[in-house]
Coordinates of C-alpha atoms in Angstrom, one line a residue:
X749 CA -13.3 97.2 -216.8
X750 CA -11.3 94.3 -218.6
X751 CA -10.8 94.6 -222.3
X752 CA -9.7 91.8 -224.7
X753 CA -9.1 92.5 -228.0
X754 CA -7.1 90.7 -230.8
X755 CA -5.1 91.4 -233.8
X756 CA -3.5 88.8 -236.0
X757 CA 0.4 88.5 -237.0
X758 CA 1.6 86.6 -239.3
X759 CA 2.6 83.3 -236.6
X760 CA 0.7 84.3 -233.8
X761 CA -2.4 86.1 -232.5
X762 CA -2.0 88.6 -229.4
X763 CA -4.1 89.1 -226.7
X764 CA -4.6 92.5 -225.0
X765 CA -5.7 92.4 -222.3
X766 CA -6.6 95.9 -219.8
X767 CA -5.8 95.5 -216.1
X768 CA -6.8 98.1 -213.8
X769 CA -2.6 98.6 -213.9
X770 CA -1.7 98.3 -217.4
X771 CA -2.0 96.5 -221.0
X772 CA -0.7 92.9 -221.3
X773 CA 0.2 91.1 -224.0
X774 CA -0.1 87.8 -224.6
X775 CA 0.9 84.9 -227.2
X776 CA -2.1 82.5 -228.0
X777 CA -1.9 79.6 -230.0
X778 CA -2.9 80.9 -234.0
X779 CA -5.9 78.4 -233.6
X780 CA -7.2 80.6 -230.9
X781 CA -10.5 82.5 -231.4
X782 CA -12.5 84.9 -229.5
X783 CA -16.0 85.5 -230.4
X784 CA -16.2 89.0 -228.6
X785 CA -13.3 90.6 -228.9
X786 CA -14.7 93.4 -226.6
X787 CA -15.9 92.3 -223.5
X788 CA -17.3 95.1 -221.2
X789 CA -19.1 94.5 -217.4
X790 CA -21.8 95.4 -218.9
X791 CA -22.2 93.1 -221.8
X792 CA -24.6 90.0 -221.3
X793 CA -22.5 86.7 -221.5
X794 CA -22.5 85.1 -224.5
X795 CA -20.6 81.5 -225.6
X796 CA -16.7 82.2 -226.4
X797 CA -15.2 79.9 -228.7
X798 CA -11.6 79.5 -227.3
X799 CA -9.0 76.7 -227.5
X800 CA -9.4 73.3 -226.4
X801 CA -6.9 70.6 -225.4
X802 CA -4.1 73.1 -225.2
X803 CA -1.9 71.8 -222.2
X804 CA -0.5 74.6 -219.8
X805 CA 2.8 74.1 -221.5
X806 CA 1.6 75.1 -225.2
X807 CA -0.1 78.3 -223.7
X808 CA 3.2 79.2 -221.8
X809 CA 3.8 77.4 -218.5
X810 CA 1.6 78.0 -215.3
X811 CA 1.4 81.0 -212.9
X812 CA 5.3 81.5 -211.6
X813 CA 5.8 84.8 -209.6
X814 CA 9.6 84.7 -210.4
X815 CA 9.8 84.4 -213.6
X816 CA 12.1 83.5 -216.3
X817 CA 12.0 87.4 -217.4
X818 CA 14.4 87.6 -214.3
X819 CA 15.6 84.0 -212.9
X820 CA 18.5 84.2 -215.6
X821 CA 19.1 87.6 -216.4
X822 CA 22.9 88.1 -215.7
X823 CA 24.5 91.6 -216.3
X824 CA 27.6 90.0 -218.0
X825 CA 25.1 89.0 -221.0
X826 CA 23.3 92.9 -221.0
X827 CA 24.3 95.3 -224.0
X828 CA 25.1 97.9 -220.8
X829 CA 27.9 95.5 -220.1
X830 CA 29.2 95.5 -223.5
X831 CA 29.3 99.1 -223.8
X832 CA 30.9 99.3 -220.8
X833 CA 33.9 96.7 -221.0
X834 CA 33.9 98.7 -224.5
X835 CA 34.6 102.2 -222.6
X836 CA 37.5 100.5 -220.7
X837 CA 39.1 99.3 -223.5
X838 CA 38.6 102.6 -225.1
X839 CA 40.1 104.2 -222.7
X840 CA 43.0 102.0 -222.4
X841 CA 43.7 102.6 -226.0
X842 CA 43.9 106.0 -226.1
X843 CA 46.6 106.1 -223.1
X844 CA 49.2 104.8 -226.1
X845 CA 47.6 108.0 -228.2
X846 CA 51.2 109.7 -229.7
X847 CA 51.8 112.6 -227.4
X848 CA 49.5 112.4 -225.1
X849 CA 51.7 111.8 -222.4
X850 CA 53.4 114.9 -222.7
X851 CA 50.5 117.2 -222.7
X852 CA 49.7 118.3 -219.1
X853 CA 47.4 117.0 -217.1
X854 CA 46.0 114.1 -219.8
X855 CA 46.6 111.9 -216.4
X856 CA 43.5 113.2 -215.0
X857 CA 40.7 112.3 -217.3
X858 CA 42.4 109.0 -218.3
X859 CA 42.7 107.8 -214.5
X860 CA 38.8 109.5 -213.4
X861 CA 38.0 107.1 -216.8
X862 CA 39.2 103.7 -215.5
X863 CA 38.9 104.5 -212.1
X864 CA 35.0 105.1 -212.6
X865 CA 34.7 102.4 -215.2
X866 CA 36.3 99.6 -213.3
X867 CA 33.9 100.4 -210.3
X868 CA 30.9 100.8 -212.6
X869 CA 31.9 97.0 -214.2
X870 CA 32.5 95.6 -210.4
X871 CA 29.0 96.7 -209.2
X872 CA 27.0 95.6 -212.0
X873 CA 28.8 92.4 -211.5
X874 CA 28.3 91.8 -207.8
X875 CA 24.3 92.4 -208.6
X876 CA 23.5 88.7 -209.8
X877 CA 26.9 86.7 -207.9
X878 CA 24.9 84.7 -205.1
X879 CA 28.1 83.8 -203.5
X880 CA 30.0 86.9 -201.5
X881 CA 32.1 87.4 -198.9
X882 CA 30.4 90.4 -196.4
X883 CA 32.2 92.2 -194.6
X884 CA 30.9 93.0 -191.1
X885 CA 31.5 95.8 -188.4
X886 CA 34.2 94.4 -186.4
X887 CA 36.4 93.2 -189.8
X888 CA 34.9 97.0 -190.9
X889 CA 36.8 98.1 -188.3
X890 CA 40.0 96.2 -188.3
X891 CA 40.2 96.8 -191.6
X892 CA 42.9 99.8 -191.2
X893 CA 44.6 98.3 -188.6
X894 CA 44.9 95.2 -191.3
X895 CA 46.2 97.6 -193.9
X896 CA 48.7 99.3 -191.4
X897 CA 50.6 96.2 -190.9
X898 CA 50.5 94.8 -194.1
X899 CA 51.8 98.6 -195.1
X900 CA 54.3 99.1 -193.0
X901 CA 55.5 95.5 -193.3
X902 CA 56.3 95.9 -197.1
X903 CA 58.1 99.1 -195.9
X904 CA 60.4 97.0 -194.1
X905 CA 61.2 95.0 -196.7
X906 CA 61.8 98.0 -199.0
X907 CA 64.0 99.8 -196.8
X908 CA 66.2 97.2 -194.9
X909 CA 66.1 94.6 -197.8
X910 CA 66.6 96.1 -201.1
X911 CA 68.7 93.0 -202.5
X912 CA 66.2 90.6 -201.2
X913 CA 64.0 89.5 -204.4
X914 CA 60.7 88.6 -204.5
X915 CA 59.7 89.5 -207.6
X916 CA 59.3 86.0 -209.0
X917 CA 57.2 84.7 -206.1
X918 CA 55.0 88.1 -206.9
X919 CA 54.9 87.4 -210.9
X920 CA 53.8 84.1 -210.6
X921 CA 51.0 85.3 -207.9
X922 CA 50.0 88.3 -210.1
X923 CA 50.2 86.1 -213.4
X924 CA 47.7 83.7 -211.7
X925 CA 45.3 86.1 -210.5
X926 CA 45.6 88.2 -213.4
X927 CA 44.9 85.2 -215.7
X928 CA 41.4 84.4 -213.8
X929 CA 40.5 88.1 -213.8
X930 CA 40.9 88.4 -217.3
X931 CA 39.1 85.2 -218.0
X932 CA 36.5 86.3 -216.1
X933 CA 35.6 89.4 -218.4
X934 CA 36.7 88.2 -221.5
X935 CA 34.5 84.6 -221.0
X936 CA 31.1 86.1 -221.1
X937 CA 32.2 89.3 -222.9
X938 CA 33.1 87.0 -225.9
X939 CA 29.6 84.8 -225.8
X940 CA 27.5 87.8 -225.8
X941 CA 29.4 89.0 -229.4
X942 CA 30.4 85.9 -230.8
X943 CA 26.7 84.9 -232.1
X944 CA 27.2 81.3 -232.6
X945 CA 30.5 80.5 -231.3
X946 CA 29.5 81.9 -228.2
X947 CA 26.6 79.4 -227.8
X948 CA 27.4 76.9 -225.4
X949 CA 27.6 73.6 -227.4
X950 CA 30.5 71.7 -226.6
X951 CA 30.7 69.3 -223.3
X952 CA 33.5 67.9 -221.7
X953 CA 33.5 65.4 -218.6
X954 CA 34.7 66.0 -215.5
X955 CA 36.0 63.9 -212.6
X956 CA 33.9 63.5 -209.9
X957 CA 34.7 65.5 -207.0
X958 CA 36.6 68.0 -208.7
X959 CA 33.9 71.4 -209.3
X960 CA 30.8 71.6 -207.2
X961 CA 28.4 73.9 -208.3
X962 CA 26.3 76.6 -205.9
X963 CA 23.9 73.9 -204.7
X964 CA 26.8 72.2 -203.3
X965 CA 25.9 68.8 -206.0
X966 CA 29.1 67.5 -208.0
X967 CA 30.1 68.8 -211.3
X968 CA 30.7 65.9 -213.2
X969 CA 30.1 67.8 -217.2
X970 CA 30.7 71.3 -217.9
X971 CA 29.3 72.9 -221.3
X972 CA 31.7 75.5 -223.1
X973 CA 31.4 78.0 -226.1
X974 CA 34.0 78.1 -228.7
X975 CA 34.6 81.5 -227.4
X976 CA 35.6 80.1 -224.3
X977 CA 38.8 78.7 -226.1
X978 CA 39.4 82.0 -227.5
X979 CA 38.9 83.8 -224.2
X980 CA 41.6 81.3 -222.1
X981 CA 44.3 81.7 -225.0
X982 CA 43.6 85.1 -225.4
X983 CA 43.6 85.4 -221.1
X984 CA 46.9 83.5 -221.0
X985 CA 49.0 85.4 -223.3
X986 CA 48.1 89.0 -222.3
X987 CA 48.7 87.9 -218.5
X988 CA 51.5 86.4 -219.7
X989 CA 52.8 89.5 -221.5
X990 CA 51.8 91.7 -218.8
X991 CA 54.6 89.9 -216.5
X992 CA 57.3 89.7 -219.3
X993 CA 57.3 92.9 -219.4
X994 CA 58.0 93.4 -215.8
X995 CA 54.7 95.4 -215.5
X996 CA 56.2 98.0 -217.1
X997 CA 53.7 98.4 -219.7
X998 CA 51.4 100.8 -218.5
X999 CA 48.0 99.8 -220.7
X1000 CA 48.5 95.8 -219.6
X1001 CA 48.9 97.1 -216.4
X1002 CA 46.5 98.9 -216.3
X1003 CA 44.0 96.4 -217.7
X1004 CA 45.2 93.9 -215.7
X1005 CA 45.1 96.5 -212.4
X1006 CA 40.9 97.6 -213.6
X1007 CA 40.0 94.0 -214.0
X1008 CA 41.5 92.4 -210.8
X1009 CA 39.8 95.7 -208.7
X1010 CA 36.6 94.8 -210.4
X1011 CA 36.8 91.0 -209.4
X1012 CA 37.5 92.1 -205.8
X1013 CA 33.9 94.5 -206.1
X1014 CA 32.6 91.2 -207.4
X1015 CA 33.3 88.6 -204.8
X1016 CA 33.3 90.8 -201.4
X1017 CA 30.6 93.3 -200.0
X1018 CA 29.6 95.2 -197.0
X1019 CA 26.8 94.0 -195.0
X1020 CA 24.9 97.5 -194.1
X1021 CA 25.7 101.5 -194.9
X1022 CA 26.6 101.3 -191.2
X1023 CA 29.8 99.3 -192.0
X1024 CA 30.2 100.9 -195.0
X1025 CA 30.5 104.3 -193.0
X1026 CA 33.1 102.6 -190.1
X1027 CA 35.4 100.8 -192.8
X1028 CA 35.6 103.9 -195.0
X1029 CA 35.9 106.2 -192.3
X1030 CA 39.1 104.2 -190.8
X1031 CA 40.9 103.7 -194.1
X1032 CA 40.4 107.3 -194.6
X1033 CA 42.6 107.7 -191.4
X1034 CA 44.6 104.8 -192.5
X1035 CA 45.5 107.0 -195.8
X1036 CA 45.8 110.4 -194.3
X1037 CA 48.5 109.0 -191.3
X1038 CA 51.0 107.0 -193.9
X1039 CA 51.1 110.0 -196.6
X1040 CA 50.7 112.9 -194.1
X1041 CA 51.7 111.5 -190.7
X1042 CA 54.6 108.9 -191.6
X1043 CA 57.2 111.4 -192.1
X1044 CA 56.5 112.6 -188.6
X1045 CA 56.6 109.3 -187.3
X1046 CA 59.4 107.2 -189.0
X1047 CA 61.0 110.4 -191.4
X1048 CA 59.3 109.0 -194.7
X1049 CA 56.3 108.4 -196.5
X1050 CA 55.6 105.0 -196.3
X1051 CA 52.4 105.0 -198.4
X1052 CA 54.7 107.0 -201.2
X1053 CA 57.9 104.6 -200.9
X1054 CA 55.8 101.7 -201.2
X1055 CA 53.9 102.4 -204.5
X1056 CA 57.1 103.5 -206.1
X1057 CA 59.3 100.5 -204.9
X1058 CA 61.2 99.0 -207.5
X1059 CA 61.3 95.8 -205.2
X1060 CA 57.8 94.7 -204.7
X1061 CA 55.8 96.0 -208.2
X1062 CA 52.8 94.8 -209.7
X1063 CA 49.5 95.2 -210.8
X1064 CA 48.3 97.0 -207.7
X1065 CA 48.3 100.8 -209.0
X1066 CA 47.2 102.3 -212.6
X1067 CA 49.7 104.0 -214.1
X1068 CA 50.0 106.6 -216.7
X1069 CA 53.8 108.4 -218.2
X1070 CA 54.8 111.3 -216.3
X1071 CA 55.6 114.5 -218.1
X1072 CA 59.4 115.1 -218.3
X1073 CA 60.9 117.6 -215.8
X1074 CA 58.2 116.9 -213.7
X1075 CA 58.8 118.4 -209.6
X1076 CA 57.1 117.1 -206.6
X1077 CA 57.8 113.9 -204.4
X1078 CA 58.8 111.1 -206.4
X1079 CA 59.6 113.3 -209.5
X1080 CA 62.6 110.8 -210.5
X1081 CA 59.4 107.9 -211.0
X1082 CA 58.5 107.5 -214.8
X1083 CA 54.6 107.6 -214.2
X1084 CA 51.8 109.1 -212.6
X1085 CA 50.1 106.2 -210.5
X1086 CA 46.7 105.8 -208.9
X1087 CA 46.8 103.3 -205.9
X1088 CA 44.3 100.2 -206.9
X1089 CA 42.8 100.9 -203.3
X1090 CA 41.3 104.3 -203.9
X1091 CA 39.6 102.9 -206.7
X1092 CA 38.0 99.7 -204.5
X1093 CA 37.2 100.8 -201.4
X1094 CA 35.0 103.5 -202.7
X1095 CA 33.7 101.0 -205.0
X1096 CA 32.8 98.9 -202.5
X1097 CA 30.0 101.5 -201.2
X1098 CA 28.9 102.0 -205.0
X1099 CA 28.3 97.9 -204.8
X1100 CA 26.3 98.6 -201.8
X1101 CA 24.2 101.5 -203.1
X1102 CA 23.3 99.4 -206.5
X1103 CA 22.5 96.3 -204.6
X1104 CA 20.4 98.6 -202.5
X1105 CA 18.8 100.1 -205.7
X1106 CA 18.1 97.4 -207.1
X1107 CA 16.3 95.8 -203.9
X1108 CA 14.3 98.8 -204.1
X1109 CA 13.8 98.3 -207.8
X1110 CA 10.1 97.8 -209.3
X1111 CA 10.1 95.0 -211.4
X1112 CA 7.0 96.6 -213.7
X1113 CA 7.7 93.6 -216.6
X1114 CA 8.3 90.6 -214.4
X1115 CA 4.9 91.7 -212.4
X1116 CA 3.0 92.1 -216.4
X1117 CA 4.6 88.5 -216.9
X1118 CA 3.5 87.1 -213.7
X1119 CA -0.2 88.2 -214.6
X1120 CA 0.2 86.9 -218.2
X1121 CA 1.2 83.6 -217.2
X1122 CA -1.6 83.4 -215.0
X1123 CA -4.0 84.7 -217.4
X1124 CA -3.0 81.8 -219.7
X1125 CA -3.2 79.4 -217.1
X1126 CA -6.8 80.5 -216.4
X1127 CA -7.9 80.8 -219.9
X1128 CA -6.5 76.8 -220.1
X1129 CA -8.8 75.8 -217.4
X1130 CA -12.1 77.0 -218.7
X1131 CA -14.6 74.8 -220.7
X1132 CA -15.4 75.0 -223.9
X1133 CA -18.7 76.6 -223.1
X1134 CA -17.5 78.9 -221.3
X1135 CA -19.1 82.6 -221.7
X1136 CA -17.5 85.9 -222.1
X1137 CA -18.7 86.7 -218.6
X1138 CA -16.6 84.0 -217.1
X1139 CA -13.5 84.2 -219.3
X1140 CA -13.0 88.4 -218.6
X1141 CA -14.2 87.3 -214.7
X1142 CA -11.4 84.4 -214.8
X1143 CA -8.8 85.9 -216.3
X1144 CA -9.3 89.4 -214.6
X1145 CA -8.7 88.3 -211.5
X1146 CA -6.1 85.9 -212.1
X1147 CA -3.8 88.6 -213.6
X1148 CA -4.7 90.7 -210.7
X1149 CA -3.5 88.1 -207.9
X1150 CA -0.8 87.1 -209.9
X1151 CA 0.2 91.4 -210.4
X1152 CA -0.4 91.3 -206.6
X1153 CA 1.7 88.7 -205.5
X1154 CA 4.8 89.8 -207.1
X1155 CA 4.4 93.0 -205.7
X1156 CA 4.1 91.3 -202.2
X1157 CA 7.2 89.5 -202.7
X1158 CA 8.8 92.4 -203.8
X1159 CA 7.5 94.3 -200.7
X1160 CA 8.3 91.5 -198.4
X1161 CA 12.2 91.6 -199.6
X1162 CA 12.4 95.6 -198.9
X1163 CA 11.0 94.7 -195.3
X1164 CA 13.8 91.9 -194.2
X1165 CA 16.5 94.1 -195.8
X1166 CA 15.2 96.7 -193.6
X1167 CA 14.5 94.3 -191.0
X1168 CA 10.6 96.0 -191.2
X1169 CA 11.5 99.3 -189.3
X1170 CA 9.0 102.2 -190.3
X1171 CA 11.2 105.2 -188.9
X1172 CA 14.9 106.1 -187.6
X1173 CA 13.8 105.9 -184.1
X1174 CA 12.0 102.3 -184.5
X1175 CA 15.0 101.3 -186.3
X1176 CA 17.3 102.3 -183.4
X1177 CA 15.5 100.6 -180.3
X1178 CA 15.7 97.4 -182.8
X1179 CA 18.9 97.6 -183.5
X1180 CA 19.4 97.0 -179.4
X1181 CA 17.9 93.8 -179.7
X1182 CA 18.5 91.9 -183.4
X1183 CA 15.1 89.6 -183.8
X1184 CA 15.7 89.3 -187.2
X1185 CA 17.9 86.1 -187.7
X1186 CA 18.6 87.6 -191.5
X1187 CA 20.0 90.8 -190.0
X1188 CA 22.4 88.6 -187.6
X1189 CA 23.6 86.4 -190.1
X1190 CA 21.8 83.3 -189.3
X1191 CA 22.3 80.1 -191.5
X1192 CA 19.1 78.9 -190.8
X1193 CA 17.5 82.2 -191.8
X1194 CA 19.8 82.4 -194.9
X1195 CA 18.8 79.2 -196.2
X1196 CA 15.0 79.0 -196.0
X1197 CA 14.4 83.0 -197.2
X1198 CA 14.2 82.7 -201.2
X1199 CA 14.4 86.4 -202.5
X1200 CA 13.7 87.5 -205.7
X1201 CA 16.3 87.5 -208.2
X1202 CA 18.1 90.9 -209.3
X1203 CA 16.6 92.4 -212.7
X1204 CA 17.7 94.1 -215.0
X1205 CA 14.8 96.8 -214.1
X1206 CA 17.7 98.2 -211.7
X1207 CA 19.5 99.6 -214.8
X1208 CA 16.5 102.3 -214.9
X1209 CA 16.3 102.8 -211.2
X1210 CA 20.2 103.4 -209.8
X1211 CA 20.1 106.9 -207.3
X1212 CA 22.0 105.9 -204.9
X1213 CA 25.0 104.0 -207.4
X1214 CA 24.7 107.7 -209.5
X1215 CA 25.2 109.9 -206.2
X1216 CA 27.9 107.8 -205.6
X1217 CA 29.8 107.3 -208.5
X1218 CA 29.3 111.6 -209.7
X1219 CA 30.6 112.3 -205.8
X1220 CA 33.2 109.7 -206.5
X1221 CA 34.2 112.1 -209.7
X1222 CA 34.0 115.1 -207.4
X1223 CA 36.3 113.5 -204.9
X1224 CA 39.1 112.2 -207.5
X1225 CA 39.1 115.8 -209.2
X1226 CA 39.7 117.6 -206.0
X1227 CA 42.4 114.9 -204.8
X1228 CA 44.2 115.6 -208.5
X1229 CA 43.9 119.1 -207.9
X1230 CA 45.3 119.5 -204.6
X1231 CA 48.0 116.7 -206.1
X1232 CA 48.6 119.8 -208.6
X1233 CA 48.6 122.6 -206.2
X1234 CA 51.1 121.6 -203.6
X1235 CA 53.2 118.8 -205.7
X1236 CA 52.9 116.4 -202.8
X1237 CA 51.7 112.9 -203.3
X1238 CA 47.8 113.1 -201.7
X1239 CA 45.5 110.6 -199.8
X1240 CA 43.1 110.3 -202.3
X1241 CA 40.5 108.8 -199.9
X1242 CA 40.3 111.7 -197.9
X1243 CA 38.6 113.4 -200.5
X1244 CA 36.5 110.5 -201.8
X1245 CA 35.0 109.2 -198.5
X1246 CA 33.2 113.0 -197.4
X1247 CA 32.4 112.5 -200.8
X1248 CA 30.7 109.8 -201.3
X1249 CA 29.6 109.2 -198.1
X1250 CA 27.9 112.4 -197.6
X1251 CA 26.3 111.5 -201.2
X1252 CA 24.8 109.2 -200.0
X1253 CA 23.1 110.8 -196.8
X1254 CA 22.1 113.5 -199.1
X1255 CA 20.3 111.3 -201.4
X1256 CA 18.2 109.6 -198.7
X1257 CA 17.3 112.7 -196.8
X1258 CA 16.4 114.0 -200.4
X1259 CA 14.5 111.1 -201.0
X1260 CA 12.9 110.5 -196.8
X1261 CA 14.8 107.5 -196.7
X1262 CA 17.7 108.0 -193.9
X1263 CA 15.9 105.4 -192.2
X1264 CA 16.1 102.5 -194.5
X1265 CA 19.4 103.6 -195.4
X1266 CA 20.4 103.2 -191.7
X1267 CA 18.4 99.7 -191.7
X1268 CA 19.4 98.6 -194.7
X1269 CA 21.5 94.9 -194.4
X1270 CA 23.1 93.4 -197.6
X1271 CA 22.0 89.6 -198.1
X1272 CA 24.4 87.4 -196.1
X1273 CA 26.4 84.9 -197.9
X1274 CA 29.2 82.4 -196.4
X1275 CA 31.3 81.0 -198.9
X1276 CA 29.6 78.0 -198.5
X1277 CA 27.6 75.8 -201.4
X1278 CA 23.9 75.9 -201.4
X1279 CA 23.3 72.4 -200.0
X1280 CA 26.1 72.5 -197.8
X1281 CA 24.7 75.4 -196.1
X1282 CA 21.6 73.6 -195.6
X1283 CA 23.0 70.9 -194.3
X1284 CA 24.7 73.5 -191.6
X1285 CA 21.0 74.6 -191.0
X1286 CA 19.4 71.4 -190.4
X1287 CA 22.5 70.3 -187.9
X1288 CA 22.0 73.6 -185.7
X1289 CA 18.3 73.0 -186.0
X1290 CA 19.1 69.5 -184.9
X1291 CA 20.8 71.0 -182.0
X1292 CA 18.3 73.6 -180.8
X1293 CA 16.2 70.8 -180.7

């Protein structure tokens, strides 16, 4: 049955229409009138009186199954991102609360608060960034052996060259960097609560050559808010006060430390849960061997000596004041710390389990506004004369083809992230053989797939990012508590990855979906402009040929 009826508001007149799935609602031009406001399959057809002359445009654009709903929804202009860079801050605040520092154990919940915040503002970030770097198996699995050098090359320079200084190569490095991450979440943060000075109004030319945008096509005008003035001045002097204080200031530190970790979740992901596992599993190792195992081997912790150096500092660790007297290793170090990497390289399996949400994610309002838009396109193309009959007929199936397709799309998307396998075993013989050119990081592939853009529908429908981000909890309390036990400095990550990992096996065996779990690939991305990528494409394609 398909119902129509009307009411009238004071600018406009709705439509309601009943689909099989659901009520729409519809804007109509005020000059619109239906005779029969009830239309029933059984009622005999009968002249409708409904607009004439009314272009697609005036009845709201034609059928579009991505539509603007979702094309531009961003999370950086949500109210959940608001609330959430308003947390941080919070939280940041009340580290500089008047005795706080000397109460035991206030360290805790302040660094489980950033920690959790930082990696909850870097995964809702990397959900609408089309341009990441993925990190595959084999870097996955060099990516301890990476760390170790880089590790135990700074422990060199710590222990044989303690007059050498490199501190003003690192300030500048970490003033840069920390400038870009700060105007990075202080840009849009300001043009979602400046009201009219965040409004994009102002234009400013550019030379030619100098910005490209994602499509690859020269930049030659850029369009800024007023707030974007306010955000560079306001990025420049906190980065800037951040290294004049020789990053001894904990809270700019700290800010500096949350917002660079969550630019880093931003900008680089794992391709698949199968990486995810390999990369987390070897820095867990990686950990465990330079707190644990370094003594053994070279009579000191290197991890330790490192994050406590007075040589090579930085925003690289969070930091909260240590309680006087304190015993344990390092007891002679004024704060607590929490190393920057225990904070991203869980985070980067949270970024993974939201992207993978939110390609599971049912878009219910973009499908209703799908079938709208086609119901207003098909109530444009009917004649004057038209009859009840034809306009419920018309518009009934319209909406349901429209409905349809999005949920096709949608479906289709789920089945090349999945690469179309059914069941674990299906998914394993494929995995022998890689037919699907999205799954082995083809450019060819890359470039002629269009998916559906993220929505903001994924904010309801997270399980995956909330079994991770709770187990990530879990895993931080029971590294501080084992910190508080035995006095020794811990490898965090070897209570976060069992964690967090095994969080995530739980929820998909909960849910009968270890097999799309173990399918699931991220969407590849190169670092490479839109059109230049398809240029790449159509010069291999040139080549097979």
């Amino acid at each position: 049955m398909l119902r129509i009826s009307s009411r009238t508001c004071p600018s406009l007149r709705w439509t309601r229409v009943t689909h099989p799935c659901r009520y729409l609602r519809i804007p109509m031009s005020t000059d619109a009138k239906v005779t029969n406001p009830v239309v029933t399959s059984s009622s005999t057809p009968q002249p409708v009186s409904h607009p004439t002359g009314l272009d697609r445009e005036s009845l709201g654009g034609t059928v579009d199954t991505r539509p603007q709903l979702t094309d531009g929804w961003k999370w950086e202009d949500s109210d959940d991102s608001v609330l959430a860079y308003g947390v941080l801050i919070a939280l940041l605040l009340a580290g500089n609360i008047p005795g706080l520092p000397k109460s035991q154990l206030a360290d805790v919940p302040y660094f489980i608060g950033l920690a959790v915040t930082t990696v909850y503002i870097g995964a809702h970030r990397s959900l609408t960034t089309t341009q990441r770097q993925m990190i595959s198996i084999k870097e996955g699995a060099l990516a301890p052996v990476l760390a170790s050098v880089s590790l135990f090359g700074c422990y060199l320079v710590v222990k044989f060259f303690p007059g050498l200084n490199l501190q003003a190569f690192l300030n500048a490095y970490f003033w840069l960097i920390g400038t870009f991450a700060l105007l990075g979440s202080s840009g849009p943060l300001l043009r979602k609560v400046a009201g009219p000075l965040g409004e994009k109004s102002q234009k400013v030319q550019l030379p030619e050559g100098l910005l490209l945008n994602e499509e690859g096509d020269a930049v030659t005008e850029a369009e800024y808010a007023p707030s974007d003035i306010i955000a560079l001045f306001l990025s420049l002097g906190l980065a800037t006060l951040e290294v004049s204080s020789n990053h001894t200031n904990f809270t700019l530190n700290n800010l500096l430390a949350c917002l660079i970790a969550t630019d880093v979740l931003q900008l680089v992901g794992l391709r698949s849960f199968r990486t995810a596992g390999l990369t987390l599993v070897g820095l867990l190792l990686y950990d465990v061997f330079w707190v644990f195992g370094s003594p053994a081997v070279v009579g000191d912790n290197v991890m330790l000596t490192v994050a406590t150096s007075e040589i090579i500092t930085g925003p690289t660790r969070i930091l909260f004041p240590r309680m006087p007297g304190g015993v344990g290793e390092a007891a002679d170090f004024d704060f607590s710390l929490l190393g920057l990497g225990d904070i991203a390289v869980p985070g980067l399996l949270a970024c993974l389990a939201l992207r993978y949400d939110a390609s599971r994610a049912v878009d219910m309002r973009a499908r209703a506004q799908a079938a709208g838009s086609a119901i207003m396109t098909a109530l444009s193309s009917l004649g004057a004369t038209a009859s009840s009959r034809e306009v419920a007929d018309s518009t009934a199936d319209a909406a349901s083809k429209a409905y349809d397709s999005f949920a096709d799309k949608e479906q289709t998307q789920r089945e090349r992230t999945t690469n179309g396998a059914q069941s674990l075993p299906e998914k394993l013989e494929q995995s022998q053989n890689l037919k699907s050119n999205l799954l082995s990081g083809s450019q060819q592939e890359a470039t002629e797939i269009k998916l559906l853009p993220n929505s903001d529908a994924v904010l309801q429908q997270r399980p995956y990012f909330q079994a991770v981000a709770s187990s990530y909890i879990a895993g931080l309390v029971m590294a501080f508590v084992a910190n508080s036990v035995t006095h020794l400095g811990q490898p965090a990550l070897l209570y976060i990855v069992p964690c967090t990992l095994g969080a995530v096996i739980a929820t998909a065996v909960s849910r009968d979906e270890l097999y799309r779990i173990w399918s699931y690939t991220d969407v590849p991305t190169y670092g490479m402009p839109g059109e230049a990528l398809k240029k790449a494409a159509e010069k291999e394609k040139k080549q097979q040929q």
